């Protein structure tokens, strides 16, 4: 009898061990050739899958989160393979589609424009670097082999939670700057907040079903009252996070430094392309195909009106710090308290504004990512640093575009030599008019009022690009205790060294 029991026990232990081994997610960084795993639920993911078969999360949202940490080298650099043929590489996060590289390359067909992106034909590129020299924004490097781009990113897990427990980063700063990714990331983060809240309370918050046309008449919690989650930012990621918090029945604040959806208002692209629908909490499928940012903003306003989402505007967050088991979020003389914080910040940080009448007009931008959209336009660029000069030089290359560069100083003292040389050449060729010791006094729909040497002048104008610096987001994150890592992202897809 004892022998039989021993045999049965052995078989049971063996069966449990085998079952555990078969259920264990395989792959990932240490999995060799096994299938990769979902960063969120750790389920095995078939090769080429776009969504996790278990939790249905879109895997593209984890492109940067799941990228390997670089062994060394500065952000923006490209790795090289010894003995391989040198070739140009387009940095997809930097290219503005100005076409300067195409004109500069002496090898026919080695560089070409595909839509708003420059791509390299590796079979024709000889790696002489003329395109890199001509690029006004430093968006091309020359390296060898299968190069990678090194970028700075916060340390995040599969729920977009940082190394600081309860503090999340979503949107452009936590991944690639795609609207559908941002919407998914905000939802994923708050779903994890809801699960944590249920675990702490021992019960589930009431999930809301909001009928069409309904509005929220309830008052927002006071800043001093601890809430389940504080969401900073009302772009696509922040609004998605807020809507999911609203749907989950969580207490929340959504804080926005500017106007509602200021991120979308200041989005540097004229057109927004979403090639597939994305599900927005409490709303359903959102599909904006080749629409203007104004159209997307109208959609957001409709969603907020239908759901009753509360957003506190004009609230610039200056500090996030854990205090006595909560987070304190400081915005001027107000201090908000919450058990979780979701930071939906832009990678470019907080742009420095001019503070002049008319700056809220849709013609005003703080960054440019598609210069061809400004062809045949009259553009005023404001600023005296490298970013302002790079924008002016790139815009001046567009067909029919007239560029005026306004700077309050009497000379450009803070710019790279190559940018100074390009500006001087463009000015001499008549493509850029430089106005030193000038100040913008007012921005109007058809012109801009400038003051120079004590006199005012009206400058006919279609667009204003303000490149006057800003507050970078990484120092803000570091001050909150978030670790910043250098990640490696491949810059090659198939036979071309660029990704769209």
Short mmCIF file of C-alpha atoms in Angstrom, two decimals:
data_model
loop_
_atom_site.label_atom_id
_atom_site.label_comp_id
_atom_site.label_asym_id
_atom_site.label_seq_id
_atom_site.Cartn_x
_atom_site.Cartn_y
_atom_site.Cartn_z
CA UNK A 1 0.00 0.00 0.00
CA UNK A 2 2.80 2.41 0.89
CA UNK A 3 4.51 1.61 -2.44
CA UNK A 4 1.32 2.40 -4.34
CA UNK A 5 0.91 5.72 -2.51
CA UNK A 6 4.55 6.60 -3.23
CA UNK A 7 4.09 5.86 -6.96
CA UNK A 8 0.87 7.91 -7.11
CA UNK A 9 2.54 10.84 -5.33
CA UNK A 10 5.49 10.71 -7.73
CA UNK A 11 3.16 10.67 -10.75
CA UNK A 12 1.15 13.59 -9.35
CA UNK A 13 4.25 15.70 -8.74
CA UNK A 14 5.53 14.87 -12.24
CA UNK A 15 2.19 15.80 -13.81
CA UNK A 16 2.09 19.14 -11.94
CA UNK A 17 5.67 19.93 -12.99
CA UNK A 18 4.97 19.15 -16.64
CA UNK A 19 1.75 21.19 -16.59
CA UNK A 20 3.54 24.15 -15.01
CA UNK A 21 6.31 23.94 -17.58
CA UNK A 22 3.84 23.80 -20.47
CA UNK A 23 1.84 26.80 -19.14
CA UNK A 24 4.88 28.96 -18.42
CA UNK A 25 5.31 31.80 -20.96
CA UNK A 26 8.38 31.20 -23.07
CA UNK A 27 10.45 33.41 -25.30
CA UNK A 28 11.27 37.03 -24.51
CA UNK A 29 14.84 38.08 -23.94
CA UNK A 30 16.00 34.73 -22.70
CA UNK A 31 13.78 32.48 -24.79
CA UNK A 32 16.07 31.75 -27.72
CA UNK A 33 13.97 30.81 -30.74
CA UNK A 34 10.74 30.32 -28.72
CA UNK A 35 7.73 32.55 -29.32
CA UNK A 36 7.86 36.02 -27.73
CA UNK A 37 5.55 36.87 -24.87
CA UNK A 38 2.98 39.63 -24.34
CA UNK A 39 4.47 42.39 -22.13
CA UNK A 40 1.11 42.76 -20.37
CA UNK A 41 -0.09 39.22 -19.55
CA UNK A 42 3.04 37.18 -20.47
CA UNK A 43 1.09 34.86 -22.79
CA UNK A 44 2.96 33.35 -25.74
CA UNK A 45 2.43 35.40 -28.91
CA UNK A 46 2.61 33.80 -32.37
CA UNK A 47 5.11 35.30 -34.80
CA UNK A 48 3.62 38.18 -36.76
CA UNK A 49 0.61 38.59 -34.45
CA UNK A 50 -0.69 42.15 -34.10
CA UNK A 51 -2.62 41.52 -30.86
CA UNK A 52 -2.11 39.28 -27.85
CA UNK A 53 -4.25 36.14 -28.22
CA UNK A 54 -5.05 36.13 -24.49
CA UNK A 55 -5.65 39.77 -23.42
CA UNK A 56 -6.20 41.24 -26.93
CA UNK A 57 -3.81 44.14 -26.31
CA UNK A 58 -2.36 45.70 -29.51
CA UNK A 59 1.33 44.79 -29.50
CA UNK A 60 2.47 47.84 -31.46
CA UNK A 61 1.95 49.89 -28.28
CA UNK A 62 4.96 48.09 -26.80
CA UNK A 63 7.45 48.84 -29.58
CA UNK A 64 9.54 51.13 -27.39
CA UNK A 65 8.66 49.56 -24.04
CA UNK A 66 9.88 46.17 -25.26
CA UNK A 67 12.99 47.47 -27.04
CA UNK A 68 16.29 46.27 -25.54
CA UNK A 69 18.36 48.55 -23.35
CA UNK A 70 21.48 49.81 -25.11
CA UNK A 71 24.81 48.55 -23.82
CA UNK A 72 26.48 51.91 -24.43
CA UNK A 73 26.51 55.00 -26.60
CA UNK A 74 24.61 58.24 -26.56
CA UNK A 75 20.93 58.63 -27.50
CA UNK A 76 20.50 59.30 -31.20
CA UNK A 77 23.67 57.43 -32.16
CA UNK A 78 23.69 54.53 -34.58
CA UNK A 79 25.47 51.25 -33.99
CA UNK A 80 27.90 50.00 -36.60
CA UNK A 81 29.11 46.60 -37.75
CA UNK A 82 32.83 46.38 -38.45
CA UNK A 83 33.72 45.63 -42.05
CA UNK A 84 30.22 46.27 -43.42
CA UNK A 85 29.46 48.71 -46.20
CA UNK A 86 28.69 52.24 -44.93
CA UNK A 87 25.30 53.68 -45.86
CA UNK A 88 22.97 56.46 -44.88
CA UNK A 89 20.21 55.89 -42.33
CA UNK A 90 17.13 58.07 -41.94
CA UNK A 91 15.98 58.69 -38.37
CA UNK A 92 12.22 58.31 -38.66
CA UNK A 93 11.58 60.29 -35.47
CA UNK A 94 13.49 63.32 -36.80
CA UNK A 95 12.87 63.45 -40.58
CA UNK A 96 10.61 66.37 -41.54
CA UNK A 97 10.30 65.51 -45.22
CA UNK A 98 11.95 68.66 -46.56
CA UNK A 99 13.76 66.82 -49.40
CA UNK A 100 17.15 68.48 -48.86
CA UNK A 101 18.82 65.06 -48.81
CA UNK A 102 17.40 64.11 -52.23
CA UNK A 103 18.78 67.24 -53.84
CA UNK A 104 22.19 66.82 -52.18
CA UNK A 105 22.79 63.16 -53.07
CA UNK A 106 24.93 62.71 -56.24
CA UNK A 107 23.85 59.08 -56.62
CA UNK A 108 20.61 58.97 -58.66
CA UNK A 109 17.85 57.16 -56.79
CA UNK A 110 19.89 56.52 -53.64
CA UNK A 111 17.59 58.81 -51.65
CA UNK A 112 13.96 59.36 -52.48
CA UNK A 113 10.83 60.71 -50.85
CA UNK A 114 7.97 58.37 -50.00
CA UNK A 115 5.13 60.53 -48.78
CA UNK A 116 6.50 62.61 -45.90
CA UNK A 117 9.54 60.41 -45.32
CA UNK A 118 12.99 60.12 -46.90
CA UNK A 119 14.12 56.54 -47.55
CA UNK A 120 17.47 55.09 -48.57
CA UNK A 121 17.99 52.53 -51.34
CA UNK A 122 20.81 50.43 -49.87
CA UNK A 123 21.75 49.01 -53.26
CA UNK A 124 22.54 52.50 -54.59
CA UNK A 125 23.84 54.27 -51.48
CA UNK A 126 27.64 54.47 -51.23
CA UNK A 127 27.73 56.19 -47.84
CA UNK A 128 29.52 59.42 -48.79
CA UNK A 129 27.30 61.41 -46.38
CA UNK A 130 26.27 64.39 -48.53
CA UNK A 131 22.68 63.77 -47.52
CA UNK A 132 23.60 63.86 -43.83
CA UNK A 133 25.43 67.15 -44.31
CA UNK A 134 22.49 68.69 -46.15
CA UNK A 135 19.80 67.59 -43.67
CA UNK A 136 18.74 70.70 -41.73
CA UNK A 137 17.54 68.77 -38.67
CA UNK A 138 20.24 66.11 -38.26
CA UNK A 139 17.85 63.39 -39.33
CA UNK A 140 20.38 61.29 -41.29
CA UNK A 141 23.41 59.41 -40.01
CA UNK A 142 25.96 57.24 -41.82
CA UNK A 143 26.75 53.84 -40.31
CA UNK A 144 27.32 50.23 -41.31
CA UNK A 145 25.36 47.03 -40.96
CA UNK A 146 21.93 46.75 -39.35
CA UNK A 147 21.99 50.04 -37.49
CA UNK A 148 19.85 50.94 -34.53
CA UNK A 149 18.79 54.27 -33.14
CA UNK A 150 19.33 54.92 -29.45
CA UNK A 151 16.60 56.91 -27.75
CA UNK A 152 15.89 57.89 -24.17
CA UNK A 153 12.74 56.46 -22.61
CA UNK A 154 11.36 55.95 -19.10
CA UNK A 155 11.60 52.51 -17.53
CA UNK A 156 8.15 50.92 -18.01
CA UNK A 157 6.56 47.51 -17.56
CA UNK A 158 3.73 45.93 -19.55
CA UNK A 159 1.16 48.16 -17.83
CA UNK A 160 3.15 51.34 -18.59
CA UNK A 161 3.97 51.59 -14.89
CA UNK A 162 7.39 53.06 -14.09
CA UNK A 163 9.88 51.83 -11.54
CA UNK A 164 7.99 54.09 -9.09
CA UNK A 165 5.03 51.96 -8.10
CA UNK A 166 1.73 53.65 -8.90
CA UNK A 167 3.27 56.15 -11.36
CA UNK A 168 2.56 55.53 -15.06
CA UNK A 169 3.80 57.16 -18.28
CA UNK A 170 1.73 56.90 -21.47
CA UNK A 171 1.52 58.57 -24.86
CA UNK A 172 4.35 60.04 -26.88
CA UNK A 173 6.81 59.99 -23.98
CA UNK A 174 6.19 56.31 -23.25
CA UNK A 175 6.22 55.02 -26.84
CA UNK A 176 6.06 56.03 -30.50
CA UNK A 177 4.07 59.16 -31.23
CA UNK A 178 1.06 57.43 -32.84
CA UNK A 179 -2.44 58.48 -31.82
CA UNK A 180 -3.83 54.94 -31.83
CA UNK A 181 -0.93 53.80 -29.60
CA UNK A 182 -1.52 56.69 -27.20
CA UNK A 183 -5.22 55.82 -26.87
CA UNK A 184 -4.42 52.18 -26.18
CA UNK A 185 -1.68 53.02 -23.66
CA UNK A 186 -3.92 55.32 -21.61
CA UNK A 187 -6.57 52.63 -21.41
CA UNK A 188 -4.09 49.86 -20.50
CA UNK A 189 -2.57 51.94 -17.68
CA UNK A 190 -5.91 52.80 -16.06
CA UNK A 191 -7.13 49.21 -16.36
CA UNK A 192 -4.15 48.31 -14.18
CA UNK A 193 -5.00 51.16 -11.80
CA UNK A 194 -8.55 49.78 -11.51
CA UNK A 195 -7.27 46.29 -10.72
CA UNK A 196 -4.93 47.69 -8.08
CA UNK A 197 -7.78 49.71 -6.60
CA UNK A 198 -10.03 46.64 -6.44
CA UNK A 199 -7.26 44.65 -4.78
CA UNK A 200 -6.75 47.37 -2.18
CA UNK A 201 -10.45 47.91 -1.46
CA UNK A 202 -11.47 44.28 -1.73
CA UNK A 203 -14.33 45.23 -4.04
CA UNK A 204 -14.78 46.46 -7.59
CA UNK A 205 -15.66 50.05 -8.47
CA UNK A 206 -18.96 50.33 -10.32
CA UNK A 207 -18.37 50.28 -14.09
CA UNK A 208 -20.39 53.04 -15.72
CA UNK A 209 -22.47 52.78 -18.84
CA UNK A 210 -23.03 56.27 -20.21
CA UNK A 211 -25.95 56.64 -22.65
CA UNK A 212 -25.58 58.92 -25.70
CA UNK A 213 -26.21 62.55 -24.83
CA UNK A 214 -25.63 62.06 -21.10
CA UNK A 215 -23.56 64.57 -19.17
CA UNK A 216 -21.90 64.45 -15.78
CA UNK A 217 -23.44 66.91 -13.35
CA UNK A 218 -21.44 65.75 -10.34
CA UNK A 219 -18.81 68.00 -8.85
CA UNK A 220 -15.13 67.13 -9.18
CA UNK A 221 -13.31 66.06 -6.01
CA UNK A 222 -11.48 68.81 -4.14
CA UNK A 223 -7.69 68.87 -4.73
CA UNK A 224 -7.06 67.95 -1.09
CA UNK A 225 -9.31 64.87 -1.30
CA UNK A 226 -7.29 61.77 -2.26
CA UNK A 227 -8.52 60.26 -5.53
CA UNK A 228 -7.81 56.93 -7.16
CA UNK A 229 -5.87 58.43 -10.07
CA UNK A 230 -4.56 61.79 -11.26
CA UNK A 231 -4.04 62.08 -15.00
CA UNK A 232 -1.73 64.80 -16.30
CA UNK A 233 -2.39 65.83 -19.91
CA UNK A 234 -5.49 65.83 -22.12
CA UNK A 235 -4.06 64.62 -25.42
CA UNK A 236 -5.18 61.28 -26.89
CA UNK A 237 -3.44 59.28 -24.13
CA UNK A 238 -4.69 61.49 -21.30
CA UNK A 239 -8.28 61.61 -22.53
CA UNK A 240 -8.32 57.84 -23.07
CA UNK A 241 -6.99 57.34 -19.54
CA UNK A 242 -9.59 59.74 -18.15
CA UNK A 243 -12.43 58.05 -20.02
CA UNK A 244 -11.34 54.62 -18.77
CA UNK A 245 -11.16 55.97 -15.18
CA UNK A 246 -14.66 57.42 -15.66
CA UNK A 247 -15.94 54.10 -17.05
CA UNK A 248 -14.36 52.09 -14.23
CA UNK A 249 -16.02 54.27 -11.58
CA UNK A 250 -12.69 55.54 -10.23
CA UNK A 251 -12.33 58.93 -8.56
CA UNK A 252 -10.01 61.04 -10.71
CA UNK A 253 -8.61 64.37 -11.84
CA UNK A 254 -7.57 65.14 -15.43
CA UNK A 255 -5.22 68.13 -15.40
CA UNK A 256 -4.31 70.10 -18.54
CA UNK A 257 -1.89 73.01 -18.65
CA UNK A 258 -3.61 74.72 -21.60
CA UNK A 259 -6.99 74.43 -23.20
CA UNK A 260 -8.90 71.20 -23.66
CA UNK A 261 -6.90 68.80 -25.82
CA UNK A 262 -4.12 71.36 -26.11
CA UNK A 263 -1.90 68.54 -27.38
CA UNK A 264 -4.12 68.10 -30.43
CA UNK A 265 -4.50 71.86 -30.96
CA UNK A 266 -0.71 72.17 -31.13
CA UNK A 267 -0.14 68.93 -33.01
CA UNK A 268 2.61 69.66 -35.56
CA UNK A 269 0.93 67.80 -38.42
CA UNK A 270 -1.79 69.26 -40.63
CA UNK A 271 -3.29 65.87 -41.36
CA UNK A 272 -3.80 62.92 -39.04
CA UNK A 273 -3.89 59.44 -40.57
CA UNK A 274 -5.42 56.53 -38.69
CA UNK A 275 -5.50 53.56 -41.06
CA UNK A 276 -7.54 51.41 -38.69
CA UNK A 277 -10.18 52.06 -36.01
CA UNK A 278 -9.22 52.27 -32.35
CA UNK A 279 -11.65 51.69 -29.50
CA UNK A 280 -12.08 54.68 -27.18
CA UNK A 281 -13.47 53.95 -23.69
CA UNK A 282 -17.17 54.91 -23.30
CA UNK A 283 -17.35 55.88 -26.98
CA UNK A 284 -16.56 52.94 -29.22
CA UNK A 285 -14.60 52.74 -32.45
CA UNK A 286 -12.85 55.92 -33.54
CA UNK A 287 -11.68 56.03 -37.14
CA UNK A 288 -10.26 59.29 -38.42
CA UNK A 289 -8.82 58.69 -41.88
CA UNK A 290 -6.66 61.48 -43.34
CA UNK A 291 -8.53 64.10 -41.31
CA UNK A 292 -7.41 67.47 -40.01
CA UNK A 293 -6.46 67.93 -36.38
CA UNK A 294 -9.44 70.29 -36.08
CA UNK A 295 -11.73 67.40 -37.07
CA UNK A 296 -10.16 65.13 -34.44
CA UNK A 297 -10.50 67.87 -31.83
CA UNK A 298 -14.20 68.13 -32.63
CA UNK A 299 -14.50 64.38 -32.10
CA UNK A 300 -12.82 64.68 -28.68
CA UNK A 301 -15.16 67.49 -27.65
CA UNK A 302 -18.15 65.38 -28.69
CA UNK A 303 -16.86 62.42 -26.67
CA UNK A 304 -16.38 64.59 -23.57
CA UNK A 305 -19.86 66.10 -23.92
CA UNK A 306 -21.41 62.62 -24.23
CA UNK A 307 -19.53 61.04 -21.34
CA UNK A 308 -19.26 63.94 -18.90
CA UNK A 309 -15.51 63.53 -18.49
CA UNK A 310 -14.16 66.26 -16.18
CA UNK A 311 -11.00 68.09 -17.27
CA UNK A 312 -9.35 70.85 -15.24
CA UNK A 313 -7.71 73.25 -17.74
CA UNK A 314 -5.17 75.99 -17.12
CA UNK A 315 -3.40 73.73 -14.62
CA UNK A 316 0.35 73.45 -15.18
CA UNK A 317 1.82 70.58 -13.18
CA UNK A 318 5.25 71.42 -11.79
CA UNK A 319 6.01 68.51 -9.50
CA UNK A 320 4.95 64.93 -8.71
CA UNK A 321 6.20 63.37 -5.50
CA UNK A 322 5.23 60.37 -3.31
CA UNK A 323 4.21 61.51 0.18
CA UNK A 324 2.93 59.21 2.95
CA UNK A 325 1.62 56.52 0.63
CA UNK A 326 0.02 58.98 -1.81
CA UNK A 327 1.24 61.13 -4.68
CA UNK A 328 1.16 64.90 -4.35
CA UNK A 329 0.83 66.70 -7.69
CA UNK A 330 1.71 70.38 -7.41
CA UNK A 331 0.26 72.88 -9.88
CA UNK A 332 0.90 76.47 -8.81
CA UNK A 333 -0.78 77.05 -5.45
CA UNK A 334 -2.89 73.89 -5.76
CA UNK A 335 -1.80 70.46 -4.55
CA UNK A 336 -3.74 67.42 -5.80
CA UNK A 337 -3.47 64.10 -3.95
CA UNK A 338 -3.94 60.66 -5.51
CA UNK A 339 -3.09 56.99 -5.04
CA UNK A 340 -1.93 56.65 -8.66
CA UNK A 341 -0.66 59.12 -11.27
CA UNK A 342 -0.74 58.73 -15.05
CA UNK A 343 1.57 61.12 -16.89
CA UNK A 344 0.39 61.66 -20.46
CA UNK A 345 3.16 64.06 -21.45
CA UNK A 346 4.62 64.89 -24.84
CA UNK A 347 8.19 63.93 -25.63
CA UNK A 348 9.01 67.54 -26.56
CA UNK A 349 8.12 68.80 -23.11
CA UNK A 350 6.38 72.09 -22.39
CA UNK A 351 7.06 74.63 -25.17
CA UNK A 352 7.89 78.18 -24.17
CA UNK A 353 5.17 80.52 -25.40
CA UNK A 354 5.43 84.15 -26.42
CA UNK A 355 2.42 85.29 -24.43
CA UNK A 356 1.10 87.59 -27.16
CA UNK A 357 -2.42 88.13 -28.49
CA UNK A 358 -3.39 85.62 -31.17
CA UNK A 359 -1.05 82.87 -30.03
CA UNK A 360 -4.05 80.56 -29.62
CA UNK A 361 -4.87 80.72 -33.35
CA UNK A 362 -4.68 77.39 -35.26
CA UNK A 363 -1.98 78.87 -37.52
CA UNK A 364 0.53 78.74 -34.63
CA UNK A 365 2.80 75.68 -34.20
CA UNK A 366 5.61 74.86 -31.77
CA UNK A 367 7.16 72.12 -33.86
CA UNK A 368 7.18 70.89 -37.46
CA UNK A 369 7.23 67.29 -38.64
CA UNK A 370 6.02 67.64 -42.23
CA UNK A 371 7.51 70.63 -43.99
CA UNK A 372 5.93 69.88 -47.35
CA UNK A 373 2.57 70.92 -45.87
CA UNK A 374 3.85 74.52 -45.75
CA UNK A 375 4.59 74.74 -49.47
CA UNK A 376 3.37 77.95 -51.13
CA UNK A 377 2.86 79.56 -47.70
CA UNK A 378 4.20 82.62 -45.90
CA UNK A 379 5.84 81.37 -42.70
CA UNK A 380 7.28 83.25 -39.74
CA UNK A 381 9.77 81.31 -37.58
CA UNK A 382 10.46 82.77 -34.13
CA UNK A 383 13.62 81.90 -32.22
CA UNK A 384 17.40 82.11 -32.33
CA UNK A 385 18.60 78.61 -31.50
CA UNK A 386 19.47 75.58 -33.61
CA UNK A 387 15.87 74.33 -33.73
CA UNK A 388 14.59 77.67 -35.08
CA UNK A 389 17.28 77.86 -37.75
CA UNK A 390 16.80 74.21 -38.75
CA UNK A 391 13.07 74.83 -39.14
CA UNK A 392 13.64 77.99 -41.19
CA UNK A 393 16.19 76.34 -43.50
CA UNK A 394 13.99 73.29 -44.06
CA UNK A 395 10.88 75.37 -44.73
CA UNK A 396 12.77 77.59 -47.15
CA UNK A 397 13.40 74.57 -49.36
CA UNK A 398 9.68 74.00 -49.96
CA UNK A 399 8.25 75.09 -53.28
CA UNK A 400 6.91 78.62 -53.17
CA UNK A 401 7.42 79.04 -49.41
CA UNK A 402 8.62 82.43 -48.14
CA UNK A 403 10.28 82.36 -44.73
CA UNK A 404 10.93 85.15 -42.24
CA UNK A 405 13.09 84.43 -39.21
CA UNK A 406 12.51 86.70 -36.21
CA UNK A 407 14.98 86.77 -33.31
CA UNK A 408 15.12 89.19 -30.40
CA UNK A 409 18.94 89.16 -30.22
CA UNK A 410 21.36 91.05 -32.42
CA UNK A 411 23.24 87.90 -33.55
CA UNK A 412 22.97 84.10 -33.45
CA UNK A 413 25.40 83.12 -30.70
CA UNK A 414 24.01 79.73 -29.66
CA UNK A 415 23.94 77.79 -32.92
CA UNK A 416 26.11 75.12 -34.51
CA UNK A 417 28.52 76.21 -37.22
CA UNK A 418 26.81 74.05 -39.85
CA UNK A 419 23.44 75.67 -39.09
CA UNK A 420 24.97 79.13 -39.25
CA UNK A 421 26.49 78.31 -42.65
CA UNK A 422 23.17 76.99 -44.01
CA UNK A 423 21.30 80.05 -42.77
CA UNK A 424 23.81 82.42 -44.34
CA UNK A 425 23.53 80.57 -47.67
CA UNK A 426 19.71 80.62 -47.59
CA UNK A 427 19.69 84.31 -46.65
CA UNK A 428 22.11 85.19 -49.43
CA UNK A 429 19.97 83.25 -51.92
CA UNK A 430 16.90 85.22 -50.84
CA UNK A 431 15.05 82.23 -49.42
CA UNK A 432 15.01 83.53 -45.82
CA UNK A 433 14.54 87.09 -44.54
CA UNK A 434 16.24 87.49 -41.15
CA UNK A 435 14.92 90.14 -38.72
CA UNK A 436 17.26 90.56 -35.76
CA UNK A 437 16.33 92.57 -32.65
CA UNK A 438 12.67 91.97 -33.47
CA UNK A 439 9.71 91.00 -31.28
CA UNK A 440 6.30 89.55 -32.09
CA UNK A 441 3.61 91.83 -30.67
CA UNK A 442 0.46 90.26 -32.10
CA UNK A 443 -0.53 87.31 -34.28
CA UNK A 444 -3.55 87.88 -36.51
CA UNK A 445 -5.28 85.57 -39.01
CA UNK A 446 -3.68 87.17 -42.10
CA UNK A 447 -0.55 88.81 -40.71
CA UNK A 448 1.80 89.28 -37.75
CA UNK A 449 2.67 92.54 -36.00
CA UNK A 450 6.43 92.76 -35.40
CA UNK A 451 8.43 95.43 -33.59
CA UNK A 452 12.00 96.05 -34.72
CA UNK A 453 14.22 98.99 -33.76
CA UNK A 454 11.30 100.77 -32.13
CA UNK A 455 9.08 100.62 -35.22
CA UNK A 456 6.17 98.25 -35.90
CA UNK A 457 5.45 96.51 -39.16
CA UNK A 458 2.73 94.24 -40.50
CA UNK A 459 4.11 91.06 -42.04
CA UNK A 460 1.65 89.11 -44.25
CA UNK A 461 1.56 85.60 -42.85
CA UNK A 462 -0.10 82.19 -43.11
CA UNK A 463 1.70 80.26 -40.35
CA UNK A 464 3.84 80.99 -37.28
CA UNK A 465 6.40 78.45 -36.00
CA UNK A 466 7.57 79.28 -32.46
CA UNK A 467 10.87 77.59 -31.56
CA UNK A 468 11.78 79.42 -28.35
CA UNK A 469 12.77 76.43 -26.26
CA UNK A 470 10.86 74.80 -23.45
CA UNK A 471 10.98 72.61 -20.38
CA UNK A 472 12.20 69.09 -21.25
CA UNK A 473 10.18 66.23 -19.72
CA UNK A 474 12.99 63.93 -18.66
CA UNK A 475 14.19 66.11 -15.78
CA UNK A 476 10.60 66.25 -14.58
CA UNK A 477 10.46 62.44 -14.60
CA UNK A 478 13.83 62.05 -12.90
CA UNK A 479 12.73 64.43 -10.15
CA UNK A 480 9.77 62.09 -9.54
CA UNK A 481 12.17 59.14 -9.22
CA UNK A 482 11.58 57.62 -12.67
CA UNK A 483 14.58 55.85 -14.19
CA UNK A 484 15.45 56.94 -17.75
CA UNK A 485 16.91 54.23 -19.97
CA UNK A 486 18.62 54.32 -23.36
CA UNK A 487 16.77 51.93 -25.68
CA UNK A 488 17.75 50.58 -29.10
CA UNK A 489 15.25 50.64 -31.97
CA UNK A 490 16.09 49.08 -35.33
CA UNK A 491 16.23 51.57 -38.19
CA UNK A 492 16.07 49.00 -40.96
CA UNK A 493 13.07 47.25 -42.43
CA UNK A 494 13.64 44.87 -45.33
CA UNK A 495 16.02 46.45 -47.81
CA UNK A 496 15.58 50.07 -46.78
CA UNK A 497 17.12 51.91 -43.87
CA UNK A 498 14.04 53.80 -42.82
CA UNK A 499 10.73 53.07 -41.20
CA UNK A 500 7.52 55.00 -41.78
#
